[in-house]
PDB file of C-alpha atoms in Angstrom:
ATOM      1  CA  UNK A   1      35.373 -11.463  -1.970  1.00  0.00           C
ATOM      2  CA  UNK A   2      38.658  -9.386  -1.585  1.00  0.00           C
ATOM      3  CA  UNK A   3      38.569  -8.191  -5.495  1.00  0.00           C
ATOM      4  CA  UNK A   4      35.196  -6.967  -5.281  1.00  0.00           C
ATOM      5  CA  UNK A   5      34.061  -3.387  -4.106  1.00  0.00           C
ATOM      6  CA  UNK A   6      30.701  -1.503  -3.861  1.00  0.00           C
ATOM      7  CA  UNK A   7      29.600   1.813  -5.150  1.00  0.00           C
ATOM      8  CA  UNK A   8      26.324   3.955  -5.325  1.00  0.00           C
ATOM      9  CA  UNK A   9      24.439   2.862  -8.655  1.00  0.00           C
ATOM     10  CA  UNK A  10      24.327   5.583 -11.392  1.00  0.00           C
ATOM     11  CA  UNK A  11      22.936   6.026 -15.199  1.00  0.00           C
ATOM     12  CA  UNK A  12      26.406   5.257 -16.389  1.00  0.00           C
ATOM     13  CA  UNK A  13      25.227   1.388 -14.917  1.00  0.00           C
ATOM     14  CA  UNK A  14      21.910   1.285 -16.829  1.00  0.00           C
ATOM     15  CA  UNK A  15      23.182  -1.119 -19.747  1.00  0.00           C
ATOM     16  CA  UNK A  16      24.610  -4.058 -17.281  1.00  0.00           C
ATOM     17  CA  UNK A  17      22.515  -3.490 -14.632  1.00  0.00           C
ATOM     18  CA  UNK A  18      19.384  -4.340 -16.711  1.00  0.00           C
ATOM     19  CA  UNK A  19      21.722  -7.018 -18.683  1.00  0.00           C
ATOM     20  CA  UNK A  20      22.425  -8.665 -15.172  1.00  0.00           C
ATOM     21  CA  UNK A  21      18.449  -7.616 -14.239  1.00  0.00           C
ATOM     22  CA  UNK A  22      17.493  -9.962 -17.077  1.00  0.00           C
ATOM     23  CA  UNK A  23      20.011 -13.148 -16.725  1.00  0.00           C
ATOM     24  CA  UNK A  24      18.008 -12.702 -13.518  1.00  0.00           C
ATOM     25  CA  UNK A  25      14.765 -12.855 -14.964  1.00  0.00           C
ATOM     26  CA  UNK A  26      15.777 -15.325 -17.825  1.00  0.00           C
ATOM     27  CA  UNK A  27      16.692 -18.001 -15.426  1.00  0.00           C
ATOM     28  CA  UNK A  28      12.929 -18.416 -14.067  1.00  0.00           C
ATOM     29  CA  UNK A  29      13.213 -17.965 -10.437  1.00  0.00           C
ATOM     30  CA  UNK A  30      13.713 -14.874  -9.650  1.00  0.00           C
ATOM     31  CA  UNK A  31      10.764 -12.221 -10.197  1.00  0.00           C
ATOM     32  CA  UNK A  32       7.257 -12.718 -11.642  1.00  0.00           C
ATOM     33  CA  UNK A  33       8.663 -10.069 -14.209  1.00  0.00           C
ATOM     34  CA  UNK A  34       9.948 -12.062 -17.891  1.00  0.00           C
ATOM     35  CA  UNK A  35      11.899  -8.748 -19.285  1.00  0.00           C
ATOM     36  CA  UNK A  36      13.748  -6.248 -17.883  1.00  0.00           C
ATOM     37  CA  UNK A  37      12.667  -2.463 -17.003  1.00  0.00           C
ATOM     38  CA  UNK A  38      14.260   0.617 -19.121  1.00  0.00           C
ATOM     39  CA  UNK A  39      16.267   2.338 -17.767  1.00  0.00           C
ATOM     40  CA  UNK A  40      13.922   5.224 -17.016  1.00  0.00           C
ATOM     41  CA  UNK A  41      10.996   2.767 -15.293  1.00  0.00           C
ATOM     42  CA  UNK A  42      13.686   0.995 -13.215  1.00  0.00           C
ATOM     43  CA  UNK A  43      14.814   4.534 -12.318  1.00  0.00           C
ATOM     44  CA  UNK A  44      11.724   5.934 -11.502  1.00  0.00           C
ATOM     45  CA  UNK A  45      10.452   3.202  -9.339  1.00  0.00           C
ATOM     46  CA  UNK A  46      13.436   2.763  -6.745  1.00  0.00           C
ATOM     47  CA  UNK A  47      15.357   5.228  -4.133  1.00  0.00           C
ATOM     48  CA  UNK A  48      18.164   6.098  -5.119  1.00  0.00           C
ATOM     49  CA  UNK A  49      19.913   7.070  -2.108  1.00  0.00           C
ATOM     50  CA  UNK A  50      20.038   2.977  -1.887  1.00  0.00           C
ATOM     51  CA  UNK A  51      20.868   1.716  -5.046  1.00  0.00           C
ATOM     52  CA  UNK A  52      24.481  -0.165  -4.788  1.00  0.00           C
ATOM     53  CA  UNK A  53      26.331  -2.030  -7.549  1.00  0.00           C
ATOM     54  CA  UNK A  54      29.187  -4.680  -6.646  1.00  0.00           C
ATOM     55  CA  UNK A  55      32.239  -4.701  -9.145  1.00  0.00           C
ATOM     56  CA  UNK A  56      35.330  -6.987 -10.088  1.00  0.00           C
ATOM     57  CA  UNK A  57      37.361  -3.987 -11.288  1.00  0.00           C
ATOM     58  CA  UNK A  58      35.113  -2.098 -13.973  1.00  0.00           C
ATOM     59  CA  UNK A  59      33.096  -5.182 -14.190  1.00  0.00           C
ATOM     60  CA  UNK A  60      29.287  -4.991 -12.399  1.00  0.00           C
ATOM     61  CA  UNK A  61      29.090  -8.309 -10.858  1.00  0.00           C
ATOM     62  CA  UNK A  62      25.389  -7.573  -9.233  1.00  0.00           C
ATOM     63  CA  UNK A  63      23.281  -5.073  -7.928  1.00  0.00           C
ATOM     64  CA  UNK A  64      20.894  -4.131  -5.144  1.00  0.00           C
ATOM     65  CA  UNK A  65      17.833  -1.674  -5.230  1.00  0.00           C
ATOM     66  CA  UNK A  66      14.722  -0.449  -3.013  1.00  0.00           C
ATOM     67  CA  UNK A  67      11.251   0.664  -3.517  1.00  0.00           C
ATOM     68  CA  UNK A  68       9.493   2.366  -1.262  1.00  0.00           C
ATOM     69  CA  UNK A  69       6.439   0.186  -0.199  1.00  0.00           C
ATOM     70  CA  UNK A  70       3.932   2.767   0.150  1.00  0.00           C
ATOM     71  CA  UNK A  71       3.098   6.369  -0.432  1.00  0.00           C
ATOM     72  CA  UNK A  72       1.679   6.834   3.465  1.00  0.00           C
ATOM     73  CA  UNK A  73       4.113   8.273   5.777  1.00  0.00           C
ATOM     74  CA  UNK A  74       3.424   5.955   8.561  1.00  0.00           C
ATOM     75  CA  UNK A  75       5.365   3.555   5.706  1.00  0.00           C
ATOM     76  CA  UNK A  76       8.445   5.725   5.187  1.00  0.00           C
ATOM     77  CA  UNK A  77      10.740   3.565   6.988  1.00  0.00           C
ATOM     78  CA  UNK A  78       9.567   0.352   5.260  1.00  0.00           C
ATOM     79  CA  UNK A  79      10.781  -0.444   1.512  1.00  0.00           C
ATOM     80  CA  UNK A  80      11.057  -3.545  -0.540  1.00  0.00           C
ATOM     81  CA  UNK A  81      14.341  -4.202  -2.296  1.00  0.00           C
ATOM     82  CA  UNK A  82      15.771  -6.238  -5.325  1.00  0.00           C
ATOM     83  CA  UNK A  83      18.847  -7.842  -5.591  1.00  0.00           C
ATOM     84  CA  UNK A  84      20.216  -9.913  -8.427  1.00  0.00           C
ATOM     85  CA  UNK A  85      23.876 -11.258  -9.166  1.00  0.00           C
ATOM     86  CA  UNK A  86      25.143 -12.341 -11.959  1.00  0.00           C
ATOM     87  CA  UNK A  87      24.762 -16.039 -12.835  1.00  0.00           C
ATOM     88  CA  UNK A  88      28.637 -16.261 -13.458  1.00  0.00           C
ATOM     89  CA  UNK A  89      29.073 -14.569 -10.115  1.00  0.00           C
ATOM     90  CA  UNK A  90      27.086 -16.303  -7.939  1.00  0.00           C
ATOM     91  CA  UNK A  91      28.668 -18.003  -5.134  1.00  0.00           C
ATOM     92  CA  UNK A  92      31.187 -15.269  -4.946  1.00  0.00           C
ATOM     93  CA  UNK A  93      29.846 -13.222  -1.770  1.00  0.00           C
ATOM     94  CA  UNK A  94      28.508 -10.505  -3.937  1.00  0.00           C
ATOM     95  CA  UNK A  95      24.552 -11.334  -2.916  1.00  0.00           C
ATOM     96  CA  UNK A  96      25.518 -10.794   0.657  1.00  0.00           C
ATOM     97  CA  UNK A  97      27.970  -7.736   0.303  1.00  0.00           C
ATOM     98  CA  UNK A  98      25.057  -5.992  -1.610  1.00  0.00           C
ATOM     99  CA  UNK A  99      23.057  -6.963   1.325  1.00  0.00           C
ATOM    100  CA  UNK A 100      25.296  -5.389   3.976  1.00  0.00           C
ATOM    101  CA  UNK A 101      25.634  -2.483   1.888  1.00  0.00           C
ATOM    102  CA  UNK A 102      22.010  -2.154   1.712  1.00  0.00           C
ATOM    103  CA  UNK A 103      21.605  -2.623   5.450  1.00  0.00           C
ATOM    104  CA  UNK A 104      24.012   0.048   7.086  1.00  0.00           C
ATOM    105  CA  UNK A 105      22.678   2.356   4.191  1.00  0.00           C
ATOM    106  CA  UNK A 106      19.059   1.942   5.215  1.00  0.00           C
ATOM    107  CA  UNK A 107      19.797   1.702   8.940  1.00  0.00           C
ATOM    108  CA  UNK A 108      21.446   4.939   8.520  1.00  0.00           C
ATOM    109  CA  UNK A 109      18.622   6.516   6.946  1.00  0.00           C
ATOM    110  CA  UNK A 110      16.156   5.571   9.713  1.00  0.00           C
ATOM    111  CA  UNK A 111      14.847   2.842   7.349  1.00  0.00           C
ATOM    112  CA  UNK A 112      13.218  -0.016  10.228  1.00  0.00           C
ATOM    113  CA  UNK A 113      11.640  -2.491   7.751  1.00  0.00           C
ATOM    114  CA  UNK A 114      13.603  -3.836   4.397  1.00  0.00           C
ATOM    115  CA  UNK A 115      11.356  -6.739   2.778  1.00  0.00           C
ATOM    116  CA  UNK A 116      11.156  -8.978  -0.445  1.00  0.00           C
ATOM    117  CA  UNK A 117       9.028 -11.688  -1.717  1.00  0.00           C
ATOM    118  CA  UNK A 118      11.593 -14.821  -3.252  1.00  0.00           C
ATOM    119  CA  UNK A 119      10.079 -18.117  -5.134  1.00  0.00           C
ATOM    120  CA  UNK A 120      10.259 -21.252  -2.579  1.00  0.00           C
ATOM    121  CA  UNK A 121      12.228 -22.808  -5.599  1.00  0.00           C
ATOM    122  CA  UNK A 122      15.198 -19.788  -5.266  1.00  0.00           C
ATOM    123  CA  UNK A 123      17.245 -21.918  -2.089  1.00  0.00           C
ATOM    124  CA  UNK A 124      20.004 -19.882  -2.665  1.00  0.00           C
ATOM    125  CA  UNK A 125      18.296 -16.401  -2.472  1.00  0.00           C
ATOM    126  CA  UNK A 126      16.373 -18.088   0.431  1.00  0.00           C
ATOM    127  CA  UNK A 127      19.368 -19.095   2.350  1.00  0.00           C
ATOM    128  CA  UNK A 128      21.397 -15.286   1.721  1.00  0.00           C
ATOM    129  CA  UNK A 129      18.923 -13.238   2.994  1.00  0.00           C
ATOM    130  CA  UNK A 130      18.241 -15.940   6.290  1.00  0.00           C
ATOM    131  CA  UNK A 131      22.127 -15.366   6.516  1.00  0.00           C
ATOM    132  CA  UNK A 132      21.300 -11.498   6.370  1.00  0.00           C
ATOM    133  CA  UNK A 133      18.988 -11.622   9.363  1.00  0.00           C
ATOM    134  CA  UNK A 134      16.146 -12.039   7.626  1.00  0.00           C
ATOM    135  CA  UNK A 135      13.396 -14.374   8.792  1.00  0.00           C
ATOM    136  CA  UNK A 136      10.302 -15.807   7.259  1.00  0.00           C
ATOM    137  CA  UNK A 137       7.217 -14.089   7.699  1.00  0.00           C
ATOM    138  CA  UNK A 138       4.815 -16.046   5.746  1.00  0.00           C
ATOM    139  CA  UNK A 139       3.971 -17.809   2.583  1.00  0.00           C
ATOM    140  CA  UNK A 140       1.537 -16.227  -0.247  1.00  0.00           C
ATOM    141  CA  UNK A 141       0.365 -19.559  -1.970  1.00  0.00           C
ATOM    142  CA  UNK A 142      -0.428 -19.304  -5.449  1.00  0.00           C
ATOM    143  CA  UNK A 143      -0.355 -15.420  -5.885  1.00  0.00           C
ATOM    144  CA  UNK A 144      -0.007 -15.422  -9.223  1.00  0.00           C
ATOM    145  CA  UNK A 145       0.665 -17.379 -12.553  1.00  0.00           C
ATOM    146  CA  UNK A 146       4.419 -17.337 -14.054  1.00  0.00           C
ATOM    147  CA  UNK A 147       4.770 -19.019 -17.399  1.00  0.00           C
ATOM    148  CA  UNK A 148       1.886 -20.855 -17.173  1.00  0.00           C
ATOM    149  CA  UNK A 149       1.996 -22.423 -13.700  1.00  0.00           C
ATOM    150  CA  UNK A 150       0.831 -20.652 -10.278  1.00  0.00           C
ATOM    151  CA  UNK A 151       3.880 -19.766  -8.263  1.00  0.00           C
ATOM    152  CA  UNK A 152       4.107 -19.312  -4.269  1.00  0.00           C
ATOM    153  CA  UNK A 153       5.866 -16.489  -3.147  1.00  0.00           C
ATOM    154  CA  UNK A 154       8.061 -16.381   0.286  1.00  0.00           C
ATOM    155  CA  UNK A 155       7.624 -13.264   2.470  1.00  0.00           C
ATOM    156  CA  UNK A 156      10.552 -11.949   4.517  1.00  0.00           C
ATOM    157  CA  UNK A 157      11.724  -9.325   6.233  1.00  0.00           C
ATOM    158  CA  UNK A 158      14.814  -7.458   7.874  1.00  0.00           C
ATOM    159  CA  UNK A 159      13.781  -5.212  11.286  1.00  0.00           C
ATOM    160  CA  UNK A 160      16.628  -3.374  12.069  1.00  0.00           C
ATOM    161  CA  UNK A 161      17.576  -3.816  15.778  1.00  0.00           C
ATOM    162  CA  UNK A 162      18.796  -0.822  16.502  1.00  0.00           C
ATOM    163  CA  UNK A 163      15.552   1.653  15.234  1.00  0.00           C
ATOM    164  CA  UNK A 164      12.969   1.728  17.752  1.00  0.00           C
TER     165      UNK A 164
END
């Protein structure tokens, strides 16, 4: 983990962060979604105050995204985020550096809620975000149908201890 560093996402990331987006999506487990965003929807729909990439060198190794879960302002600390790593990469520390990233930025902006939904069959993802401090808030069973079969999605979420 000593090589890699983290940096605010930008346009000038579109191309490999919707190459490493799709490895994501290619590999079944990851998203209901089977193709990647453009550049302007994936742009559109997340915050970009916390948008992070994580980088061997000039390389983007993975990346890490919110959305803000609802238009309400009693929901403006509470967002949703994304975050994908490179298949190459994985196992490299980059899923939970995004993570940290994403945590002290959120914390910092008053953010007290970060959740995702992750595929039962995704252990990995499962296991990073437990290792995150995020816990298991339920189970939506068969919420919808992902190449043909119904797929379960895992609820979880981060509260941040320190915004009351």
């Amino acid at each position: 983990m000593a090589d890699l560093t983290v940096r605010p996402m930008d346009v000038r990331d579109a191309d490999r962060v919707l190459a490493v987006y799709q490895a994501g999506l290619d590999g079944g487990d990851a998203s209901f979604e089977v193709v990647a965003p453009t550049w302007a929807a994936f742009d559109a729909g997340r915050l970009p105050a916390h948008r992070f990439v994580a980088l061997d060198g000039d390389t983007i190794l993975g990346w890490v995204a919110v959305s803000p879960t609802s238009t309400r302002q009693v929901y403006a600390g509470v967002v949703e985020h994304s975050v994908y790593v490179d298949p190459a990469a994985q196992g490299r520390g980059v899923g939970r550096l995004l993570l940290d990233t994403l945590i002290a930025s959120t914390e910092a902006a008053g953010i007290w809620t970060i959740q995702s939904g992750i595929f039962p069959e995704n252990a990995a993802s499962l296991a990073l975000h437990q290792r995150a401090g995020f816990r298991v808030i339920g189970v939506r069973e068969r919420i919808g149908r992902h190449h043909d079969r119904w797929r379960d999605v895992v609820l979880l979420e981060r509260r941040s201890p320190t915004i009351t």
